[in-house]
Amino acid sequence: MQELNGEKTAKVKKERTPMPEQPAEERRKNFNEVALGYTKEDALAEASRCLSCKEPKCVEGCPVNVDIPGFIKLVCEEDFAGAIKKIKGTNALPAICGRVCPQETQCEALCVLGKKGQPVAIGRLERFCADYERQQGVKVPEIPEPTGKKVAVVGSGPSGLTAAADLAKLGHKVTVFESLHKAGGVLSYGIPEFRLPKEIVRQEVEYIEQLGVEFKPNYIIGRIKTLDELCDEFDAVFLGTGAGLPSFMGIPGENFNGVYSANEFLTRVNLMKAYDPEYDTRVRLGKHVVVVGGGNVAMDAARSALRLGAEEVSIVYRRGEEEMPARREEIEHAKEEGITFRLLTNPVRILGDEKFNATAVECIKMELGEPDKSGRRSPVPVEGSEFTIPAEVVVIAIGTSPNPMIFKGSEGLDQSKRGTVVADEETGATSKCGVFAGGDVVTGAATVISAMGAGKKAAKAIDEYLKEQ
């Protein structure tokens, strides 16, 4: 036995149990899930690496405070039903989190094993438990007596679903208003099938419906009803509308045919199934595709374009690979599939033909200068380094902001300079009495799990507010 940060450790494998995956040459041609999931043997082998720390730091890194050592201990005991029950005590969307949550920068980043080897694969074990439950049949917890209080949740993305589930478990009557025809928000329209199968999203939403939550799709708050009207009808309101308004670069040629925002491109592919011949959804296809950006959305767009039949897909990013905000796993998957990375490169204009169709992107080389306000080194153009990249399709994936529609008919709701809703970080309370907010509509585009954490905090605050009423 040896001491490591005050925790006793037995001799455990330094390397985590590998995740089975589709081979790159196969998966680049289909939209099936890349990661195939742990087998029972894989899960038991990985769970055995956990040290069951007396003061687990990993839990501190989880925005929804899952009892990580507790559920992993149950996995070791082969009590998979008990493990998923413990996870769902604080996380209503484990099958989703196990697939798309950036555990490497959160719970796994604080795992003691990570100091001298690889941390426990917490996310992969969470996914295993959730998938086990789906195969065995999902069990719905007992719901307490109704409180008689009604809560409106606007938006059915990660924050909205989490808030709705937690409030329903507390006995409140919850109605979720979703602007699109399917619930799930960014989980449905933004994340591709090969990373997050839509059947998984559907089943997670179905579980929340079984808690007594009512969903109203095709319902735009700000158009069909205003926020003020919701406040008259409900005892409290939670805003979880996300950040679905795309940003563009403001360069010449962005209005050419073949230029998409990542939001539109991915919505057509994911929600409207443009990749499936049985659907009539159109999306422009090209031999050469350029995706501008370095985050997960850019990786999703690039890898989707490849699967749609593009011969060459290039990711253009103005900084270096170390500065890319995308998950390391997504970057590696993209490289394995043959995506070209053009780093320290920035578009200056999009070129087109006489019919206004995009034909190429003119770029300039960049170099890193002094750090900006975010702490990252600022890219600076290299004079005289301009060059062009052929592109019939260009996807702009440089960020999003909240849709201003929610502010129509919402007297007293404060808005920040960035267009986000101003809300208390701990409670989600806004300037408008009885209205709470959380997720990307408050922070700007962030992660699924951070939005869920905000929804969880807001649900607790809403419950306390309703009790006071």
Short mmCIF file of C-alpha atoms in Angstrom, two decimals:
data_model
loop_
_atom_site.label_atom_id
_atom_site.label_comp_id
_atom_site.label_asym_id
_atom_site.label_seq_id
_atom_site.Cartn_x
_atom_site.Cartn_y
_atom_site.Cartn_z
CA MET A 1 0.00 0.00 0.00
CA GLN A 2 1.16 3.54 -0.65
CA GLU A 3 0.00 7.01 0.31
CA LEU A 4 -1.30 9.40 -2.37
CA ASN A 5 -2.72 12.76 -1.25
CA GLY A 6 -3.73 11.24 2.06
CA GLU A 7 -5.69 8.44 0.40
CA LYS A 8 -4.56 4.81 0.62
CA THR A 9 -4.33 3.17 -2.75
CA ALA A 10 -4.01 -0.47 -3.65
CA LYS A 11 -2.20 -1.45 -6.79
CA VAL A 12 -4.64 -0.52 -9.53
CA LYS A 13 -4.23 -0.33 -13.27
CA LYS A 14 -2.92 3.06 -14.35
CA GLU A 15 -4.69 2.76 -17.70
CA ARG A 16 -8.48 2.91 -17.90
CA THR A 17 -10.53 0.22 -19.63
CA PRO A 18 -10.77 1.15 -23.34
CA MET A 19 -14.14 2.07 -24.82
CA PRO A 20 -15.15 -0.24 -27.71
CA GLU A 21 -15.68 1.85 -30.87
CA GLN A 22 -16.62 1.51 -34.51
CA PRO A 23 -13.46 1.47 -36.65
CA ALA A 24 -12.81 4.90 -38.19
CA GLU A 25 -13.04 3.62 -41.79
CA GLU A 26 -16.52 2.21 -41.11
CA ARG A 27 -18.01 4.94 -38.93
CA ARG A 28 -17.06 7.79 -41.29
CA LYS A 29 -19.63 6.33 -43.68
CA ASN A 30 -22.57 6.01 -41.27
CA PHE A 31 -24.45 7.89 -38.55
CA ASN A 32 -24.46 5.00 -36.06
CA GLU A 33 -23.08 5.64 -32.59
CA VAL A 34 -19.27 5.70 -32.55
CA ALA A 35 -18.75 4.58 -28.93
CA LEU A 36 -20.33 1.15 -28.46
CA GLY A 37 -20.45 1.13 -24.65
CA TYR A 38 -18.89 -1.03 -21.96
CA THR A 39 -19.74 -4.70 -21.61
CA LYS A 40 -20.48 -6.00 -18.12
CA GLU A 41 -16.88 -7.23 -17.90
CA ASP A 42 -15.53 -3.86 -19.00
CA ALA A 43 -17.65 -2.05 -16.41
CA LEU A 44 -16.57 -4.33 -13.58
CA ALA A 45 -12.91 -3.99 -14.54
CA GLU A 46 -13.13 -0.18 -14.67
CA ALA A 47 -15.20 0.13 -11.47
CA SER A 48 -12.58 -1.93 -9.62
CA ARG A 49 -10.09 0.90 -10.19
CA CYS A 50 -12.06 3.30 -7.95
CA LEU A 51 -10.38 3.94 -4.58
CA SER A 52 -13.65 4.82 -2.77
CA CYS A 53 -11.99 7.91 -1.29
CA LYS A 54 -13.28 9.00 2.12
CA GLU A 55 -13.42 12.59 0.87
CA PRO A 56 -14.19 12.16 -2.84
CA LYS A 57 -13.09 15.17 -4.85
CA CYS A 58 -14.83 13.80 -7.95
CA VAL A 59 -18.25 14.66 -6.50
CA GLU A 60 -17.16 18.29 -6.12
CA GLY A 61 -16.48 18.34 -9.86
CA CYS A 62 -19.99 17.17 -10.77
CA PRO A 63 -22.45 20.06 -11.37
CA VAL A 64 -25.38 17.83 -10.34
CA ASN A 65 -23.57 16.24 -7.35
CA VAL A 66 -23.90 12.59 -8.29
CA ASP A 67 -22.67 10.24 -5.53
CA ILE A 68 -19.90 8.89 -7.74
CA PRO A 69 -18.11 6.56 -5.29
CA GLY A 70 -21.50 5.31 -4.13
CA PHE A 71 -22.74 4.26 -7.55
CA ILE A 72 -19.35 2.81 -8.57
CA LYS A 73 -19.29 0.68 -5.40
CA LEU A 74 -22.68 -0.74 -6.41
CA VAL A 75 -21.32 -1.48 -9.89
CA CYS A 76 -18.47 -3.43 -8.25
CA GLU A 77 -21.11 -5.43 -6.36
CA GLU A 78 -22.95 -6.02 -9.67
CA ASP A 79 -25.97 -4.18 -8.27
CA PHE A 80 -26.53 -2.24 -11.48
CA ALA A 81 -30.16 -1.43 -10.60
CA GLY A 82 -29.01 0.10 -7.32
CA ALA A 83 -26.26 2.02 -9.13
CA ILE A 84 -28.64 3.70 -11.59
CA LYS A 85 -31.09 4.46 -8.78
CA LYS A 86 -28.32 6.26 -6.90
CA ILE A 87 -27.31 8.21 -10.03
CA LYS A 88 -30.90 9.23 -10.73
CA GLY A 89 -31.21 10.55 -7.21
CA THR A 90 -29.57 13.71 -8.53
CA ASN A 91 -29.33 13.25 -12.32
CA ALA A 92 -32.45 12.73 -14.44
CA LEU A 93 -30.48 12.31 -17.71
CA PRO A 94 -27.71 9.76 -17.06
CA ALA A 95 -27.77 8.11 -20.51
CA ILE A 96 -27.20 11.54 -22.05
CA CYS A 97 -24.57 12.71 -19.57
CA GLY A 98 -22.65 9.46 -19.89
CA ARG A 99 -22.29 10.19 -23.60
CA VAL A 100 -21.77 13.93 -24.02
CA CYS A 101 -20.70 15.33 -20.64
CA PRO A 102 -17.05 16.56 -20.58
CA GLN A 103 -16.11 14.48 -17.55
CA GLU A 104 -12.41 14.97 -18.30
CA THR A 105 -12.66 18.61 -17.19
CA GLN A 106 -15.06 18.00 -14.29
CA CYS A 107 -15.43 14.90 -12.10
CA GLU A 108 -12.61 12.93 -13.73
CA ALA A 109 -10.28 15.93 -13.55
CA LEU A 110 -10.42 15.66 -9.73
CA CYS A 111 -10.03 11.88 -9.52
CA VAL A 112 -7.02 10.95 -7.35
CA LEU A 113 -5.92 8.26 -9.81
CA GLY A 114 -5.37 10.97 -12.40
CA LYS A 115 -2.33 12.22 -10.50
CA LYS A 116 -0.19 9.24 -11.49
CA GLY A 117 -2.18 7.63 -14.25
CA GLN A 118 -5.59 7.85 -15.88
CA PRO A 119 -8.68 8.75 -13.81
CA VAL A 120 -11.58 6.36 -13.41
CA ALA A 121 -13.82 6.49 -16.51
CA ILE A 122 -16.79 7.85 -14.55
CA GLY A 123 -18.79 8.88 -17.60
CA ARG A 124 -18.44 5.50 -19.25
CA LEU A 125 -19.64 3.77 -16.08
CA GLU A 126 -22.59 6.15 -15.83
CA ARG A 127 -23.53 5.33 -19.41
CA PHE A 128 -23.24 1.60 -18.71
CA CYS A 129 -25.65 1.88 -15.76
CA ALA A 130 -28.15 3.95 -17.76
CA ASP A 131 -28.02 1.56 -20.72
CA TYR A 132 -28.49 -1.40 -18.36
CA GLU A 133 -31.65 0.21 -16.99
CA ARG A 134 -33.00 0.88 -20.48
CA GLN A 135 -32.52 -2.79 -21.36
CA GLN A 136 -34.19 -3.97 -18.13
CA GLY A 137 -36.98 -1.39 -18.10
CA VAL A 138 -36.97 2.07 -16.55
CA LYS A 139 -38.48 2.35 -13.08
CA VAL A 140 -40.24 5.56 -12.10
CA PRO A 141 -39.89 6.71 -8.48
CA GLU A 142 -42.91 7.34 -6.29
CA ILE A 143 -44.22 10.87 -6.67
CA PRO A 144 -45.30 12.75 -3.52
CA GLU A 145 -48.77 14.17 -3.03
CA PRO A 146 -49.49 17.15 -5.34
CA THR A 147 -48.69 20.51 -3.80
CA GLY A 148 -51.29 22.29 -5.90
CA LYS A 149 -48.60 24.58 -7.33
CA LYS A 150 -48.09 24.98 -11.09
CA VAL A 151 -44.74 25.70 -12.72
CA ALA A 152 -44.08 26.58 -16.37
CA VAL A 153 -40.75 25.54 -17.87
CA VAL A 154 -39.86 27.31 -21.11
CA GLY A 155 -37.53 25.18 -23.21
CA SER A 156 -36.89 21.45 -23.07
CA GLY A 157 -33.10 21.41 -23.30
CA PRO A 158 -30.82 20.10 -20.54
CA SER A 159 -31.65 22.83 -17.99
CA GLY A 160 -35.38 22.71 -18.66
CA LEU A 161 -35.59 18.92 -18.47
CA THR A 162 -33.60 18.85 -15.24
CA ALA A 163 -35.69 21.57 -13.59
CA ALA A 164 -38.91 19.90 -14.74
CA ALA A 165 -37.89 16.49 -13.37
CA ASP A 166 -36.76 17.83 -10.00
CA LEU A 167 -39.89 19.96 -9.56
CA ALA A 168 -42.16 17.04 -10.50
CA LYS A 169 -40.42 14.85 -7.91
CA LEU A 170 -41.30 17.52 -5.33
CA GLY A 171 -45.01 17.24 -6.18
CA HIS A 172 -45.44 20.35 -8.34
CA LYS A 173 -47.45 20.29 -11.58
CA VAL A 174 -44.98 21.09 -14.38
CA THR A 175 -45.73 22.09 -17.97
CA VAL A 176 -42.86 22.36 -20.45
CA PHE A 177 -43.25 24.66 -23.46
CA GLU A 178 -41.00 23.72 -26.42
CA SER A 179 -40.75 25.80 -29.61
CA LEU A 180 -39.78 22.84 -31.83
CA HIS A 181 -41.85 19.76 -32.67
CA LYS A 182 -39.68 17.46 -30.52
CA ALA A 183 -38.50 17.85 -26.94
CA GLY A 184 -34.82 17.85 -26.08
CA GLY A 185 -33.58 21.24 -27.24
CA VAL A 186 -29.91 21.10 -28.27
CA LEU A 187 -29.90 17.38 -27.39
CA SER A 188 -32.29 16.82 -30.32
CA TYR A 189 -31.26 19.43 -32.87
CA GLY A 190 -27.60 20.06 -32.08
CA ILE A 191 -25.79 16.83 -31.22
CA PRO A 192 -25.45 14.26 -34.04
CA GLU A 193 -26.82 10.73 -33.96
CA PHE A 194 -23.32 9.24 -33.93
CA ARG A 195 -22.61 10.93 -30.59
CA LEU A 196 -26.08 10.91 -29.04
CA PRO A 197 -28.74 8.65 -30.60
CA LYS A 198 -32.11 10.40 -30.66
CA GLU A 199 -33.77 7.27 -29.29
CA ILE A 200 -31.78 7.89 -26.09
CA VAL A 201 -33.13 11.45 -25.89
CA ARG A 202 -36.68 10.23 -26.55
CA GLN A 203 -36.47 7.69 -23.73
CA GLU A 204 -35.03 10.21 -21.26
CA VAL A 205 -37.88 12.61 -22.11
CA GLU A 206 -40.37 9.76 -21.74
CA TYR A 207 -39.04 9.08 -18.23
CA ILE A 208 -39.68 12.72 -17.30
CA GLU A 209 -43.19 12.48 -18.75
CA GLN A 210 -43.78 9.47 -16.49
CA LEU A 211 -42.95 11.74 -13.55
CA GLY A 212 -46.12 13.66 -14.47
CA VAL A 213 -44.55 16.43 -16.57
CA GLU A 214 -46.65 17.70 -19.50
CA PHE A 215 -44.90 18.73 -22.74
CA LYS A 216 -46.34 21.24 -25.19
CA PRO A 217 -44.34 21.22 -28.47
CA ASN A 218 -44.56 23.83 -31.26
CA TYR A 219 -45.22 26.46 -28.61
CA ILE A 220 -43.20 29.65 -28.87
CA ILE A 221 -43.22 31.82 -25.77
CA GLY A 222 -42.97 35.39 -27.00
CA ARG A 223 -45.35 34.64 -29.88
CA ILE A 224 -48.21 32.32 -28.85
CA LYS A 225 -48.02 33.54 -25.26
CA THR A 226 -45.85 36.13 -23.58
CA LEU A 227 -43.86 35.60 -20.43
CA ASP A 228 -46.18 37.99 -18.63
CA GLU A 229 -49.17 35.83 -19.59
CA LEU A 230 -47.38 32.73 -18.30
CA CYS A 231 -46.76 34.48 -15.00
CA ASP A 232 -50.51 35.13 -14.67
CA GLU A 233 -51.29 31.46 -15.33
CA PHE A 234 -48.53 29.74 -13.31
CA ASP A 235 -47.16 30.11 -9.79
CA ALA A 236 -43.56 30.21 -11.05
CA VAL A 237 -41.71 30.13 -14.38
CA PHE A 238 -38.31 28.70 -15.31
CA LEU A 239 -36.60 29.95 -18.47
CA GLY A 240 -34.32 27.37 -20.07
CA THR A 241 -34.48 28.50 -23.70
CA GLY A 242 -30.78 28.03 -24.40
CA ALA A 243 -28.66 29.96 -26.87
CA GLY A 244 -30.00 29.14 -30.31
CA LEU A 245 -29.25 32.37 -32.17
CA PRO A 246 -26.20 31.77 -34.41
CA SER A 247 -23.29 34.17 -34.73
CA PHE A 248 -21.61 35.01 -38.03
CA MET A 249 -18.22 36.48 -38.85
CA GLY A 250 -19.43 39.51 -40.79
CA ILE A 251 -17.12 38.79 -43.74
CA PRO A 252 -17.98 39.23 -47.46
CA GLY A 253 -19.78 36.27 -49.03
CA GLU A 254 -21.59 34.93 -45.99
CA ASN A 255 -24.87 35.35 -47.86
CA PHE A 256 -23.83 33.00 -50.71
CA ASN A 257 -25.71 29.76 -51.33
CA GLY A 258 -24.02 26.92 -49.52
CA VAL A 259 -23.12 28.97 -46.44
CA TYR A 260 -24.83 27.71 -43.29
CA SER A 261 -24.80 28.53 -39.64
CA ALA A 262 -23.90 25.40 -37.68
CA ASN A 263 -27.34 25.63 -36.05
CA GLU A 264 -29.19 25.34 -39.35
CA PHE A 265 -26.86 22.70 -40.75
CA LEU A 266 -27.05 20.47 -37.68
CA THR A 267 -30.80 21.00 -37.23
CA ARG A 268 -31.38 19.82 -40.79
CA VAL A 269 -29.15 16.79 -40.22
CA ASN A 270 -30.15 15.82 -36.67
CA LEU A 271 -33.71 16.91 -35.99
CA MET A 272 -34.96 16.77 -39.60
CA LYS A 273 -32.83 13.74 -40.56
CA ALA A 274 -31.35 15.02 -43.83
CA TYR A 275 -28.99 12.03 -43.77
CA ASP A 276 -31.89 9.58 -44.08
CA PRO A 277 -33.18 9.02 -47.69
CA GLU A 278 -36.67 8.41 -46.30
CA TYR A 279 -36.89 12.07 -45.29
CA ASP A 280 -37.32 15.00 -47.70
CA THR A 281 -35.13 17.43 -45.76
CA ARG A 282 -32.68 19.11 -48.12
CA VAL A 283 -29.13 20.04 -47.24
CA ARG A 284 -26.59 21.21 -49.80
CA LEU A 285 -23.85 18.68 -50.42
CA GLY A 286 -20.39 19.52 -51.71
CA LYS A 287 -17.13 17.74 -52.47
CA HIS A 288 -15.28 20.31 -50.37
CA VAL A 289 -16.65 21.55 -47.02
CA VAL A 290 -15.07 24.15 -44.73
CA VAL A 291 -16.20 24.40 -41.10
CA VAL A 292 -15.12 27.53 -39.23
CA GLY A 293 -14.62 27.13 -35.47
CA GLY A 294 -12.86 24.96 -32.91
CA GLY A 295 -15.54 23.81 -30.47
CA ASN A 296 -17.64 20.67 -30.19
CA VAL A 297 -20.22 22.15 -32.56
CA ALA A 298 -17.56 22.58 -35.24
CA MET A 299 -16.46 18.94 -34.76
CA ASP A 300 -20.09 17.79 -35.00
CA ALA A 301 -20.67 19.77 -38.22
CA ALA A 302 -17.44 18.58 -39.83
CA ARG A 303 -17.99 14.91 -38.97
CA SER A 304 -21.62 15.13 -40.17
CA ALA A 305 -20.53 16.65 -43.49
CA LEU A 306 -18.07 13.78 -43.97
CA ARG A 307 -20.83 11.23 -43.39
CA LEU A 308 -23.08 13.04 -45.87
CA GLY A 309 -20.53 12.29 -48.60
CA ALA A 310 -18.03 15.18 -48.70
CA GLU A 311 -14.65 14.19 -50.15
CA GLU A 312 -12.64 16.71 -48.14
CA VAL A 313 -13.73 18.42 -44.92
CA SER A 314 -11.54 21.12 -43.37
CA ILE A 315 -11.84 22.67 -39.93
CA VAL A 316 -10.51 26.23 -39.99
CA TYR A 317 -9.58 27.64 -36.58
CA ARG A 318 -7.73 30.85 -35.83
CA ARG A 319 -5.79 29.49 -32.85
CA GLY A 320 -3.74 26.32 -32.28
CA GLU A 321 -4.91 22.86 -31.25
CA GLU A 322 -4.13 23.44 -27.56
CA GLU A 323 -6.53 26.39 -27.54
CA MET A 324 -9.40 24.48 -29.17
CA PRO A 325 -12.39 24.35 -26.78
CA ALA A 326 -13.64 21.03 -28.22
CA ARG A 327 -13.32 17.86 -26.18
CA ARG A 328 -10.04 16.05 -26.81
CA GLU A 329 -11.99 12.88 -27.61
CA GLU A 330 -13.96 14.66 -30.36
CA ILE A 331 -10.78 16.13 -31.87
CA GLU A 332 -9.12 12.71 -31.95
CA HIS A 333 -12.21 11.09 -33.47
CA ALA A 334 -12.32 13.76 -36.18
CA LYS A 335 -8.65 13.22 -37.01
CA GLU A 336 -9.11 9.44 -37.17
CA GLU A 337 -11.98 9.92 -39.60
CA GLY A 338 -9.87 12.02 -41.95
CA ILE A 339 -10.95 15.58 -41.14
CA THR A 340 -8.28 18.14 -42.13
CA PHE A 341 -7.32 20.65 -39.42
CA ARG A 342 -6.17 24.03 -40.72
CA LEU A 343 -5.02 25.71 -37.52
CA LEU A 344 -3.80 29.29 -37.00
CA THR A 345 -5.98 30.15 -39.99
CA ASN A 346 -8.82 32.64 -40.28
CA PRO A 347 -11.33 33.26 -43.11
CA VAL A 348 -11.37 36.78 -44.56
CA ARG A 349 -14.03 36.28 -47.27
CA ILE A 350 -16.09 33.63 -49.04
CA LEU A 351 -15.78 33.50 -52.81
CA GLY A 352 -18.65 32.61 -55.16
CA ASP A 353 -19.67 32.23 -58.79
CA GLU A 354 -22.05 34.26 -60.95
CA LYS A 355 -25.01 32.32 -59.51
CA PHE A 356 -24.03 33.28 -55.95
CA ASN A 357 -22.93 29.77 -55.01
CA ALA A 358 -19.95 29.44 -52.67
CA THR A 359 -16.81 28.14 -54.41
CA ALA A 360 -13.92 28.82 -51.99
CA VAL A 361 -12.87 30.45 -48.74
CA GLU A 362 -10.06 32.99 -48.74
CA CYS A 363 -8.05 32.70 -45.53
CA ILE A 364 -5.09 34.30 -43.85
CA LYS A 365 -2.48 32.68 -41.63
CA MET A 366 -2.40 33.72 -37.98
CA GLU A 367 0.13 33.70 -35.17
CA LEU A 368 -0.50 33.87 -31.43
CA GLY A 369 0.20 37.15 -29.66
CA GLU A 370 -0.53 38.32 -26.12
CA PRO A 371 -3.32 36.72 -24.02
CA ASP A 372 -6.81 38.26 -24.29
CA LYS A 373 -9.37 38.75 -21.49
CA SER A 374 -10.14 35.01 -21.46
CA GLY A 375 -6.49 34.20 -20.83
CA ARG A 376 -5.96 32.68 -24.27
CA ARG A 377 -3.32 34.17 -26.54
CA SER A 378 -4.86 36.44 -29.16
CA PRO A 379 -4.43 35.46 -32.82
CA VAL A 380 -2.73 38.07 -35.01
CA PRO A 381 -2.84 38.01 -38.86
CA VAL A 382 0.39 37.27 -40.73
CA GLU A 383 0.69 39.90 -43.45
CA GLY A 384 0.84 38.56 -47.02
CA SER A 385 -0.11 34.97 -46.06
CA GLU A 386 -3.51 34.84 -47.79
CA PHE A 387 -4.55 31.61 -49.56
CA THR A 388 -7.79 29.91 -50.67
CA ILE A 389 -9.48 26.63 -49.80
CA PRO A 390 -12.02 25.13 -52.26
CA ALA A 391 -15.48 24.94 -50.66
CA GLU A 392 -18.97 24.46 -52.08
CA VAL A 393 -20.33 24.33 -48.52
CA VAL A 394 -19.20 26.54 -45.62
CA VAL A 395 -20.46 26.05 -42.06
CA ILE A 396 -19.96 28.85 -39.52
CA ALA A 397 -19.60 27.41 -36.01
CA ILE A 398 -18.21 30.31 -33.98
CA GLY A 399 -20.82 30.52 -31.24
CA THR A 400 -24.42 31.36 -30.40
CA SER A 401 -26.44 33.68 -28.19
CA PRO A 402 -29.97 33.57 -26.71
CA ASN A 403 -32.92 34.23 -28.98
CA PRO A 404 -34.35 37.67 -28.03
CA MET A 405 -37.91 36.38 -28.57
CA ILE A 406 -38.24 35.54 -24.86
CA PHE A 407 -37.97 39.22 -23.93
CA LYS A 408 -41.08 40.16 -25.92
CA GLY A 409 -43.91 40.76 -23.47
CA SER A 410 -41.70 40.27 -20.43
CA GLU A 411 -41.85 43.51 -18.49
CA GLY A 412 -39.26 43.74 -15.74
CA LEU A 413 -36.94 40.98 -17.03
CA ASP A 414 -33.37 42.31 -17.10
CA GLN A 415 -31.19 41.58 -20.11
CA SER A 416 -27.37 41.75 -20.19
CA LYS A 417 -25.30 43.45 -22.89
CA ARG A 418 -24.66 40.00 -24.39
CA GLY A 419 -28.39 39.39 -24.75
CA THR A 420 -28.56 36.88 -21.91
CA VAL A 421 -31.07 36.84 -19.05
CA VAL A 422 -29.64 38.31 -15.86
CA ALA A 423 -30.07 35.73 -13.08
CA ASP A 424 -28.58 34.89 -9.70
CA GLU A 425 -25.82 32.30 -10.09
CA GLU A 426 -26.93 30.19 -7.11
CA THR A 427 -30.72 30.37 -7.36
CA GLY A 428 -31.49 31.35 -10.94
CA ALA A 429 -33.78 34.13 -9.65
CA THR A 430 -34.27 36.94 -12.18
CA SER A 431 -35.33 40.55 -11.75
CA LYS A 432 -38.93 39.49 -12.45
CA CYS A 433 -40.75 38.10 -9.42
CA GLY A 434 -41.50 34.39 -9.72
CA VAL A 435 -39.33 33.97 -12.82
CA PHE A 436 -36.12 31.91 -12.69
CA ALA A 437 -33.61 31.11 -15.43
CA GLY A 438 -30.64 28.85 -16.02
CA GLY A 439 -28.38 27.30 -18.63
CA ASP A 440 -27.20 28.90 -21.86
CA VAL A 441 -29.90 31.60 -21.77
CA VAL A 442 -28.01 32.98 -18.74
CA THR A 443 -24.39 32.01 -19.39
CA GLY A 444 -24.26 31.93 -23.17
CA ALA A 445 -23.32 28.70 -24.97
CA ALA A 446 -21.80 26.22 -22.49
CA THR A 447 -22.00 22.49 -21.71
CA VAL A 448 -24.95 20.16 -21.25
CA ILE A 449 -23.99 19.34 -17.66
CA SER A 450 -23.47 22.98 -16.62
CA ALA A 451 -26.98 23.74 -17.91
CA MET A 452 -28.31 20.77 -15.94
CA GLY A 453 -26.57 22.04 -12.82
CA ALA A 454 -28.25 25.42 -13.26
CA GLY A 455 -31.64 23.76 -13.74
CA LYS A 456 -31.11 21.77 -10.55
CA LYS A 457 -30.23 24.86 -8.49
CA ALA A 458 -33.21 26.74 -9.90
CA ALA A 459 -35.62 23.88 -9.12
CA LYS A 460 -34.54 23.95 -5.49
CA ALA A 461 -34.97 27.74 -5.36
CA ILE A 462 -38.38 27.55 -7.06
CA ASP A 463 -39.56 24.97 -4.52
CA GLU A 464 -38.47 27.25 -1.67
CA TYR A 465 -40.18 30.23 -3.37
CA LEU A 466 -43.44 28.29 -3.75
CA LYS A 467 -43.38 27.21 -0.10
CA GLU A 468 -42.99 30.84 0.91
CA GLN A 469 -46.00 31.76 -1.24
#
